[in-house]
Amino acid sequence: SAVISQKPSRDICQRGTSLTIQCQVDSQVTMMFWYRQQPGQSLTLIATANQGSEATYESGFVIDKFPISRPNLTFSTLTVSNMSPEDSSIYLCSVENSRVRVGYTFGSGTRLTVV
Amino acid sequence: KNEVEQSPQNLTAQEGEFITINCSYSVGISALHWLQQHPGGGIVSLFMLSSGKKKHGRLIATINIQEKHSSLHITASHPRDSAVYICAVLGDTDKLIFGTGTRLQVFP
């Protein structure tokens, strides 16, 4: 199955600043997914990133707040812009593995704290 | 009501005990996933099920499509099994819907 390298693993940021999270996959994948997990909550899909087109955002998430880049089939970034303490969460990327038993591979997560 | 419900929310066990975590869902699905999340936040996929039963090492996952229910069993539990276990279903929209997780602590 695919292996994902996600960076940074954690960060503490000042409110009003932005943080860019990177995910590098060791194989070409069509779709990459970005999730947010707020403290004590389940994962929520932010957007689906397709190479060569704009990301598709879920209800409640907008491009100005969470811009996504997908320059090629192995890499994507998610930026959390103009951060507030409410953005403190774990952010994860994920890809689908259609050929293996487990279905999806997830990144190691980015634990973001906004102060 | 959440579309994916897990029970229990928290579970403690002594090393060696047999553990069961339950997942019920209310939507039509094409597959159900069991995931393991460690304290750092990273998630590992354990199983993808669409019917029957799967086994991998000490882990067993079952699903009953008619009853919309799945269970994850851990045999001979060990402290390293301590993690949050998350059930997720792939619904008609082709997007994963996640449960809130079961926090398991196994004590030596």
Short mmCIF file of N, CA, C and O in Angstrom, two decimals, chain A residues 9-10 35 37 40-45 48 58 90 92 96 100-109 111, chain B residues 33 35 37-49 54 56 86 90 94-96 98-101:
data_model
loop_
_atom_site.label_atom_id
_atom_site.label_comp_id
_atom_site.label_asym_id
_atom_site.label_seq_id
_atom_site.Cartn_x
_atom_site.Cartn_y
_atom_site.Cartn_z
N SER A 9 4.75 17.36 12.04
CA SER A 9 3.98 16.46 12.89
C SER A 9 3.20 17.25 13.94
O SER A 9 2.14 16.82 14.41
N ARG A 10 3.73 18.38 14.32
CA ARG A 10 3.03 19.26 15.26
C ARG A 10 3.59 20.67 15.13
O ARG A 10 4.72 20.86 14.67
N TYR A 35 -8.46 15.89 6.12
CA TYR A 35 -9.41 15.79 7.22
C TYR A 35 -8.98 16.69 8.38
O TYR A 35 -7.80 16.96 8.57
N GLN A 37 -9.63 16.83 12.65
CA GLN A 37 -10.17 16.16 13.83
C GLN A 37 -10.03 17.11 15.00
O GLN A 37 -8.94 17.28 15.56
N GLY A 40 -11.49 15.60 20.76
CA GLY A 40 -12.61 14.78 21.22
C GLY A 40 -13.65 14.46 20.16
O GLY A 40 -14.67 13.85 20.48
N GLN A 41 -13.40 14.84 18.94
CA GLN A 41 -14.38 14.65 17.86
C GLN A 41 -13.90 13.62 16.84
O GLN A 41 -12.73 13.21 16.84
N SER A 42 -14.82 13.22 15.98
CA SER A 42 -14.44 12.32 14.89
C SER A 42 -13.84 13.12 13.73
O SER A 42 -13.87 14.35 13.74
N LEU A 43 -13.30 12.42 12.76
CA LEU A 43 -12.71 13.08 11.61
C LEU A 43 -13.80 13.70 10.74
O LEU A 43 -14.85 13.10 10.53
N THR A 44 -13.47 14.86 10.20
CA THR A 44 -14.37 15.56 9.27
C THR A 44 -13.60 15.85 7.99
O THR A 44 -12.49 16.39 8.04
N LEU A 45 -14.21 15.52 6.87
CA LEU A 45 -13.55 15.76 5.59
C LEU A 45 -13.58 17.26 5.27
O LEU A 45 -14.66 17.88 5.29
N THR A 48 -11.43 17.30 -1.02
CA THR A 48 -10.79 16.27 -1.85
C THR A 48 -9.93 16.99 -2.88
O THR A 48 -10.43 17.88 -3.59
N GLU A 58 -15.94 20.50 1.25
CA GLU A 58 -17.16 20.08 1.91
C GLU A 58 -17.87 21.29 2.52
O GLU A 58 -17.26 22.36 2.70
N ILE A 90 -6.16 18.16 14.95
CA ILE A 90 -5.25 17.30 14.19
C ILE A 90 -5.72 17.34 12.74
O ILE A 90 -6.91 17.18 12.46
N LEU A 92 -5.17 15.62 8.96
CA LEU A 92 -4.65 14.40 8.35
C LEU A 92 -4.93 14.38 6.86
O LEU A 92 -6.00 14.81 6.42
N GLU A 96 -6.60 6.71 -1.17
CA GLU A 96 -7.29 5.45 -1.30
C GLU A 96 -6.37 4.44 -1.97
O GLU A 96 -5.69 4.75 -2.95
N VAL A 100 -5.39 -2.95 -2.13
CA VAL A 100 -4.97 -3.66 -0.92
C VAL A 100 -6.15 -3.82 0.02
O VAL A 100 -7.17 -3.16 -0.11
N ARG A 101 -5.98 -4.66 1.04
CA ARG A 101 -7.10 -5.06 1.87
C ARG A 101 -7.64 -3.95 2.74
O ARG A 101 -8.78 -4.02 3.17
N VAL A 102 -6.81 -2.94 3.05
CA VAL A 102 -7.26 -1.98 4.05
C VAL A 102 -7.92 -0.74 3.46
O VAL A 102 -8.49 0.04 4.18
N GLY A 103 -7.86 -0.54 2.19
CA GLY A 103 -8.64 0.52 1.57
C GLY A 103 -8.01 1.89 1.57
O GLY A 103 -7.91 2.52 0.52
N TYR A 104 -7.62 2.40 2.69
CA TYR A 104 -7.10 3.76 2.78
C TYR A 104 -5.80 3.78 3.57
O TYR A 104 -5.60 3.02 4.50
N THR A 105 -4.93 4.71 3.19
CA THR A 105 -3.73 5.00 3.96
C THR A 105 -3.83 6.44 4.45
O THR A 105 -4.23 7.33 3.70
N PHE A 106 -3.46 6.64 5.71
CA PHE A 106 -3.51 7.97 6.32
C PHE A 106 -2.10 8.45 6.63
O PHE A 106 -1.21 7.65 6.93
N GLY A 107 -1.95 9.75 6.60
CA GLY A 107 -0.71 10.34 7.07
C GLY A 107 -0.63 10.26 8.58
O GLY A 107 -1.57 9.86 9.26
N SER A 108 0.53 10.64 9.10
CA SER A 108 0.77 10.54 10.54
C SER A 108 0.14 11.68 11.32
O SER A 108 0.18 11.69 12.55
N GLY A 109 -0.47 12.64 10.61
CA GLY A 109 -1.19 13.70 11.30
C GLY A 109 -0.32 14.89 11.65
O GLY A 109 0.88 14.76 11.90
N ARG A 111 -0.55 17.87 14.46
CA ARG A 111 -1.25 18.38 15.65
C ARG A 111 -0.97 19.87 15.75
O ARG A 111 0.14 20.27 16.05
N HIS B 33 -14.78 0.29 7.46
CA HIS B 33 -13.36 0.30 7.80
C HIS B 33 -13.18 0.36 9.31
O HIS B 33 -13.94 1.06 10.00
N LEU B 35 -10.17 1.49 11.93
CA LEU B 35 -8.93 2.26 11.96
C LEU B 35 -8.41 2.29 13.39
O LEU B 35 -9.18 2.20 14.36
N GLN B 37 -6.01 4.73 15.89
CA GLN B 37 -5.34 6.02 16.02
C GLN B 37 -4.52 6.05 17.31
O GLN B 37 -5.04 5.84 18.40
N HIS B 38 -3.23 6.34 17.15
CA HIS B 38 -2.33 6.39 18.30
C HIS B 38 -2.27 7.80 18.86
O HIS B 38 -2.69 8.76 18.20
N PRO B 39 -1.74 7.95 20.08
CA PRO B 39 -1.77 9.26 20.75
C PRO B 39 -1.20 10.40 19.93
O PRO B 39 -1.64 11.53 20.05
N GLY B 40 -0.22 10.15 19.07
CA GLY B 40 0.33 11.23 18.26
C GLY B 40 -0.61 11.73 17.19
O GLY B 40 -0.40 12.80 16.62
N GLY B 41 -1.67 10.97 16.91
CA GLY B 41 -2.66 11.40 15.93
C GLY B 41 -2.68 10.59 14.66
O GLY B 41 -3.68 10.60 13.94
N GLY B 42 -1.59 9.90 14.35
CA GLY B 42 -1.55 9.12 13.13
C GLY B 42 -2.55 7.98 13.14
O GLY B 42 -2.91 7.45 14.19
N ILE B 43 -3.05 7.63 11.97
CA ILE B 43 -4.08 6.60 11.83
C ILE B 43 -3.55 5.47 10.96
O ILE B 43 -2.95 5.71 9.91
N VAL B 44 -3.83 4.24 11.41
CA VAL B 44 -3.48 3.05 10.65
C VAL B 44 -4.77 2.33 10.28
O VAL B 44 -5.64 2.14 11.13
N SER B 45 -4.90 1.96 9.04
CA SER B 45 -6.06 1.19 8.61
C SER B 45 -5.87 -0.27 9.01
O SER B 45 -4.82 -0.86 8.72
N LEU B 46 -6.87 -0.84 9.66
CA LEU B 46 -6.79 -2.22 10.10
C LEU B 46 -7.52 -3.16 9.14
O LEU B 46 -6.99 -4.20 8.75
N PHE B 47 -8.76 -2.83 8.83
CA PHE B 47 -9.58 -3.69 7.99
C PHE B 47 -10.48 -2.87 7.09
O PHE B 47 -10.90 -1.78 7.45
N MET B 48 -10.79 -3.46 5.95
CA MET B 48 -11.89 -2.99 5.11
C MET B 48 -12.79 -4.20 4.88
O MET B 48 -12.32 -5.25 4.44
N LEU B 49 -14.08 -4.06 5.20
CA LEU B 49 -15.03 -5.17 5.15
C LEU B 49 -16.22 -4.79 4.31
O LEU B 49 -16.73 -3.69 4.41
N LYS B 54 -12.98 -10.96 8.78
CA LYS B 54 -11.57 -10.94 8.40
C LYS B 54 -10.73 -11.04 9.65
O LYS B 54 -11.11 -10.57 10.71
N HIS B 56 -6.59 -10.74 11.13
CA HIS B 56 -5.20 -10.37 10.89
C HIS B 56 -4.48 -10.39 12.23
O HIS B 56 -4.70 -9.52 13.08
N ILE B 86 -11.43 3.40 15.56
CA ILE B 86 -12.45 4.18 14.86
C ILE B 86 -13.09 3.32 13.78
O ILE B 86 -12.39 2.66 12.99
N LEU B 90 -18.13 3.67 4.22
CA LEU B 90 -18.11 4.33 2.91
C LEU B 90 -19.54 4.29 2.40
O LEU B 90 -20.06 3.22 2.07
N ASP B 94 -19.58 8.03 -1.60
CA ASP B 94 -18.17 7.65 -1.75
C ASP B 94 -17.25 8.43 -0.81
O ASP B 94 -16.09 8.64 -1.13
N LYS B 95 -17.80 8.88 0.30
CA LYS B 95 -16.98 9.56 1.30
C LYS B 95 -17.09 8.78 2.60
O LYS B 95 -18.15 8.24 2.94
N LEU B 96 -15.98 8.74 3.34
CA LEU B 96 -15.98 8.05 4.61
C LEU B 96 -16.75 8.84 5.66
O LEU B 96 -16.62 10.06 5.76
N PHE B 98 -17.22 8.81 9.74
CA PHE B 98 -16.47 8.27 10.87
C PHE B 98 -17.31 8.23 12.14
O PHE B 98 -18.10 9.14 12.41
N GLY B 99 -17.09 7.19 12.94
CA GLY B 99 -17.58 7.18 14.30
C GLY B 99 -16.67 8.02 15.17
O GLY B 99 -15.59 8.47 14.74
N THR B 100 -17.09 8.23 16.42
CA THR B 100 -16.30 9.08 17.32
C THR B 100 -15.18 8.31 18.02
O THR B 100 -14.39 8.91 18.73
N GLY B 101 -15.13 7.01 17.81
CA GLY B 101 -14.00 6.25 18.33
C GLY B 101 -14.24 5.63 19.69
O GLY B 101 -15.10 6.06 20.46
#
